[in-house]
Amino acid sequence: MEHLQVSEAQRVILESVVALGAEPVKLEQSLGRVLAEDIYANRDIPPYDVSAMDGYAVQSANLAKAPVSLDIIEDIKAGDMPAKTVQSGQCARIMTGAPLPQGADAVIRVEDTQPLSESKVQINLAVKPGNDVRLRGEGMRNGDVVLTAGTGITPGVIGVLATVKCAQVQAIRRPRVAILSTGNELEDINDPVDPDKIPDSNSYALMAQVQALGIEPQLLGIARDDPAELEEYLLRGLKFDVLLVSGGTSVGVHDYVRPVIESLGVQMKFWRVAMKPGHPVAFGVKSSTKAVEADAVQGARSAATQAYLADRQGSEHRATQQCAASTAFVFGLPGNPVSSMVCFEEFVAPALRRMMGHARLYRRTITARLTHNIKHQPGRTEFIRVVLAREGDGYAAASTGAQGSGMLLSMARADGLMVVPAGSTGLASGEQVTVQLLDGTVFQDDVGFRE
Amino acid sequence: MEHLQVSEAQRVILESVVALGAEPVKLEQSLGRVLAEDIYANRDIPPYDVSAMDGYAVQSANLAKAPVSLDIIEDIKAGDMPAKTVQSGQCARIMTGAPLPQGADAVIRVEDTQPLSESKVQINLAVKPGNDVRLRGEGMRNGDVVLTAGTGITPGVIGVLATVKCAQVQAIRRPRVAILSTGNELEDINDPVDPDKIPDSNSYALMAQVQALGIEPQLLGIARDDPAELEEYLLRGLKFDVLLVSGGTSVGVHDYVRPVIESLGVQMKFWRVAMKPGHPVAFGVKSSTKAVEADAVQGARSAATQAYLADRQGSEHRATQQCAASTAFVFGLPGNPVSSMVCFEEFVAPALRRMMGHARLYRRTITARLTHNIKHQPGRTEFIRVVLAREGDGYAAASTGAQGSGMLLSMARADGLMVVPAGSTGLASGEQVTVQLLDGTVFQDDVGFRE
């Protein structure tokens, strides 16, 4: 039985999945999606030379012998257009964002001035032309591409989209994801507590991992160890873009789940990965000859999007891409809660991210100092749950304790997954190790910088 | 006019805001929230000693002279209860998660065995008692506190909550946030393009920043520079827990917005912070004498939650906490889009995180190597938009280019905000600098580790 390396398994998966089609999305619902069209500036920003500060619009040549006294000829607020031209010896009171009046070539901020009367101000310093002036088109220039297809939609991107007044954008659609747990031993969250059973935590942990990627998955429930029931559940799941099946993929039940899955037309690409926890992990593809949805979606794509997708994914994937939307991908995840979660992070998350059109597929990694020794027998890549602590300029990583694959609490406490290379014969306290950051680590306790 | 340091301003804000009250939340909607109650295990996990592998349950004492041949007396699947006792010379075929039968004290994984017949198997190695057995209660023990109030709800935590069958939990409620833009120069996203106006991007960038924290804000629109209109908008905004007002807080319009805000009972704590971009940033509190909602929420809190909140926030905040829910916090943010976004990250996000009950309030920071010189005049803490690139074990940081406060594109492109300390006289290429990671950096391009 072949065990793939983690990287080989990731390659197999990512060669199979491609970005899905585009759909129109309201700006309010676009955060975390990926642009499927190039975005153009529809005007110059700022639309004219404007003041970058509250102060006075001046002729810089007047200030050579500062301090100098100037006559105030006008008040210009943001939203106003200046009515007068600033002549030598004159200035205009001006607000941030307000248009620079004719004749003026610089702005002096109010802090560097002194009022002399209602109509006179003393300017205390000399400046060069252009001082505290934002030039027309400095932010963006009418007609320029300001965002390209493939850009992940962050708050900053939403700011830019609002600037060019995209109340709606073409974005890659989100994969539809179904989650199925299998096993006679499992107890549904709504069942009464039966001390002889095992609560189904995988459905919910996987649900939350999918939600964390911005996708609302469908929970199919628990399929019992019965071929007919399993087939019925799998058939429902295969109508989604991605089906996550936890449990039922270990050696003992192979003969049970595998033939059912394969009888439904799923081509299994692998069943084993040399990793700990979680080596019984499987991946399969059910291709459909009907590419109805894909065609419809394809038709909705702009030429720019199609060029972008073709370019990003390479010609070898173009055929797959044509029917991507009618293809179902099946991940067989371990029944053990921690193993299931780790496999999701390593294999499912990158696949879902790619389907959403993202270029950044993998969890952010940082380097940290290991605070204790780690035993490891060469063979499998190990993912150890760690907590991180700030330490000088960097981080220290410490195991969350018992790393048994049933220890879900250790996952709940973890800041990250430390990677022990497959070939390692153990890691020593003080070594620099690589840690993949998990969900709870976007924010930290302390501000983390000195002023 | 006093300019606070960034850290002083953060302190003023975080001394004012406290965690809000608790509310029942369905597990499916709990991701990103914070637990407001301690969670107890309601059974042992696993409920009995179980096999950690697919294989054979054996008496370890039988294997001293391995390879040995054993009689298979039973098949035990997960969800089955064993019917027989394993005697010397016997074993039971067992699946991962299935209960260990009486008499057996270890499991041999199937890979270390050889089938001899339907009822006989050869075991190829000797093991110690407990080998590949997960002991009853190893994962969690009935009655133990497994999660404490104040825990951020990550996918791992949701797995634990499902394990103890919390289909609903008490979680700190989310603050209600309103967003208001001000200024005659602003053009609404649905207005036709007027080249003399400035599109209102702040409402949407702030919306997305709030959404990224898991809160759906309310956009109030654009208030024109008219005291009556401004008052009307502010009155609506002050009914929310938090009101973000962008624009209208710079020096020139002080006399305009400030008296309106203050006339509505908002006590302004500061108007100026020594930072770049974004120093015209203000913070105020409108306390209400009516603590109606707070009382109702308080009543719904468990004793454990109240103790937790009191403990975490210290006795000096208890009085505030009692009416937290009826207090409105007002942030006056700069009109410049980049300044507004940076101020949100430094001041608003930590406040909203605290109101949601989080202990981790600040953006994750990493250390990176600066790739070029940075000029800086001592005085203000500067936040420079940078892109990050992996470099050996760490990261290199490079400015996104022009850092003018109107350059929203530079924010859209940024991976993080590099902090230049207020006292710095410039940073040199090669220096280690601190970078706050922004939203788009939870994932990265490459897997980031070697197997």
Coordinates of C-alpha atoms in Angstrom, one line a residue, chain A residues 243-417:
Chain A
L243 CA -17.7 16.1 -0.1
L244 CA -15.8 15.6 3.1
V245 CA -16.4 12.1 4.6
S246 CA -14.9 11.5 8.0
G247 CA -14.4 8.0 9.3
G248 CA -14.6 4.8 7.3
T249 CA -11.3 5.1 5.5
S250 CA -9.0 3.2 7.8
V251 CA -7.6 -0.2 6.8
G252 CA -10.3 -2.3 8.4
V253 CA -13.3 -0.9 6.7
H254 CA -11.6 -0.4 3.3
D255 CA -13.5 -3.2 1.7
Y256 CA -16.6 -1.5 2.9
V257 CA -16.4 2.2 2.0
R258 CA -14.0 2.0 -0.9
P259 CA -16.2 -0.2 -3.2
V260 CA -19.3 2.0 -2.5
I261 CA -17.4 5.2 -3.3
E262 CA -15.8 3.7 -6.4
S263 CA -19.1 2.2 -7.6
L264 CA -20.5 5.7 -7.7
G265 CA -17.9 6.7 -10.3
V266 CA -15.4 8.4 -7.9
Q267 CA -11.8 7.8 -9.1
M268 CA -9.7 7.6 -6.0
K269 CA -6.3 9.3 -6.5
F270 CA -4.8 8.1 -3.1
W271 CA -5.8 6.5 0.2
R272 CA -2.7 7.0 2.3
V273 CA -0.3 9.8 3.2
A274 CA 2.8 9.4 5.3
M275 CA 1.8 11.8 8.1
K276 CA 1.0 11.8 11.7
P277 CA -1.7 12.3 12.9
G278 CA -3.9 11.4 10.0
H279 CA -2.4 9.0 7.6
P280 CA -5.6 7.3 6.6
V281 CA -6.6 10.2 4.3
A282 CA -8.1 9.7 0.8
F283 CA -8.8 11.9 -2.2
G284 CA -11.0 11.1 -5.2
V285 CA -12.6 12.9 -8.1
K286 CA -16.0 12.2 -9.7
S287 CA -16.0 13.8 -13.1
S288 CA -19.2 14.4 -14.9
T289 CA -19.6 14.3 -18.7
K290 CA -22.3 16.9 -18.3
A291 CA -20.6 20.3 -18.0
V292 CA -23.8 22.3 -17.9
E293 CA -23.1 24.5 -15.0
A294 CA -19.5 25.0 -16.1
D295 CA -20.7 26.2 -19.5
A296 CA -23.2 28.6 -18.1
V297 CA -20.6 30.0 -15.7
Q298 CA -18.0 30.1 -18.5
G299 CA -20.4 32.2 -20.6
A300 CA -20.7 34.7 -17.7
R301 CA -16.9 35.2 -17.5
S302 CA -15.3 38.2 -19.0
A303 CA -12.5 37.7 -21.5
A304 CA -10.1 39.1 -18.9
T305 CA -11.1 36.5 -16.4
Q306 CA -10.8 33.6 -18.8
A307 CA -7.3 34.8 -19.8
Y308 CA -6.4 35.2 -16.2
L309 CA -7.6 31.7 -15.2
A310 CA -6.0 30.1 -18.2
D311 CA -2.8 31.8 -17.5
R312 CA -2.7 31.1 -13.8
Q313 CA -3.5 27.4 -14.1
G314 CA -1.5 26.5 -17.1
S315 CA -2.7 24.9 -20.3
E316 CA -2.5 21.4 -18.9
H317 CA -5.5 22.2 -16.6
R318 CA -7.6 23.9 -19.1
A319 CA -9.6 20.8 -20.0
T320 CA -10.4 20.1 -16.4
Q321 CA -11.3 23.7 -15.9
Q322 CA -14.0 23.6 -18.6
C323 CA -16.0 21.2 -16.5
A324 CA -14.7 22.1 -13.0
A325 CA -18.1 23.1 -11.8
S326 CA -19.6 19.7 -12.5
T327 CA -16.8 17.8 -10.9
A328 CA -17.1 16.5 -7.3
F329 CA -14.1 16.1 -5.1
V330 CA -14.2 13.7 -2.3
F331 CA -11.9 13.8 0.7
G332 CA -11.9 10.8 3.0
L333 CA -10.7 12.1 6.4
P334 CA -9.8 10.1 9.5
G335 CA -12.4 9.4 12.1
N336 CA -10.1 10.7 14.9
P337 CA -11.1 14.3 15.5
V338 CA -7.5 15.7 15.6
S339 CA -6.4 13.7 12.6
S340 CA -9.5 14.9 10.7
M341 CA -8.7 18.6 11.6
V342 CA -5.0 18.3 10.7
C343 CA -5.8 16.7 7.3
F344 CA -8.3 19.4 6.6
E345 CA -5.6 22.0 7.2
E346 CA -3.1 20.3 5.0
F347 CA -5.2 19.1 2.1
V348 CA -8.8 20.4 2.1
A349 CA -8.1 24.0 2.9
P350 CA -5.6 24.5 0.0
A351 CA -8.1 22.8 -2.4
L352 CA -11.0 25.0 -1.2
R353 CA -8.8 28.1 -1.4
R354 CA -7.8 27.2 -5.0
M355 CA -11.4 26.6 -6.0
M356 CA -12.3 30.1 -4.6
G357 CA -9.6 31.5 -6.9
H358 CA -7.0 32.3 -4.2
A359 CA -3.3 32.3 -5.0
R360 CA -2.4 32.0 -1.3
L361 CA -3.4 28.4 -0.5
Y362 CA -1.4 27.5 2.6
R363 CA -1.5 28.5 6.2
R364 CA 0.9 31.3 7.1
T365 CA 4.1 29.8 8.6
I366 CA 6.6 31.4 11.0
T367 CA 9.8 30.2 12.5
A368 CA 9.9 29.6 16.3
R369 CA 12.3 28.4 18.9
L370 CA 11.4 24.9 20.2
T371 CA 11.3 24.9 24.0
H372 CA 11.8 21.2 24.6
N373 CA 13.0 18.0 22.9
I374 CA 10.8 16.2 20.5
K375 CA 11.1 12.5 19.7
H376 CA 10.5 11.4 16.2
Q377 CA 11.1 8.2 14.2
P378 CA 11.9 8.8 10.6
G379 CA 9.1 8.0 8.2
R380 CA 6.1 10.2 8.5
T381 CA 5.8 14.0 8.6
E382 CA 4.4 14.9 12.0
F383 CA 2.2 17.9 12.9
I384 CA 2.5 18.7 16.6
R385 CA 0.0 21.1 18.2
V386 CA 1.9 23.9 19.8
V387 CA 1.3 27.1 21.8
L388 CA 3.3 30.1 20.8
A389 CA 4.7 32.7 23.1
R390 CA 6.5 36.0 22.1
E391 CA 10.1 35.9 23.0
G392 CA 12.4 38.7 22.1
D393 CA 12.0 39.5 18.4
G394 CA 10.5 36.1 17.7
Y395 CA 8.4 33.2 19.1
A396 CA 8.9 30.2 21.3
A397 CA 6.8 27.0 20.5
A398 CA 5.8 24.5 23.1
S399 CA 3.8 21.3 22.6
T400 CA 0.2 21.5 24.0
G401 CA 0.9 18.2 25.7
A402 CA -0.3 14.7 24.9
Q403 CA -0.4 14.5 21.1
G404 CA -2.7 11.4 20.8
S405 CA -5.0 11.7 17.9
G406 CA -8.1 11.6 20.2
M407 CA -6.9 14.7 22.1
L408 CA -9.2 17.2 20.6
L409 CA -8.6 19.6 23.6
S410 CA -5.0 19.9 22.5
M411 CA -6.2 21.1 19.2
A412 CA -8.6 23.6 20.8
R413 CA -5.6 25.0 22.8
A414 CA -3.2 25.1 19.9
D415 CA -1.9 28.3 18.3
G416 CA -0.3 26.3 15.5
L417 CA 1.0 23.1 14.0

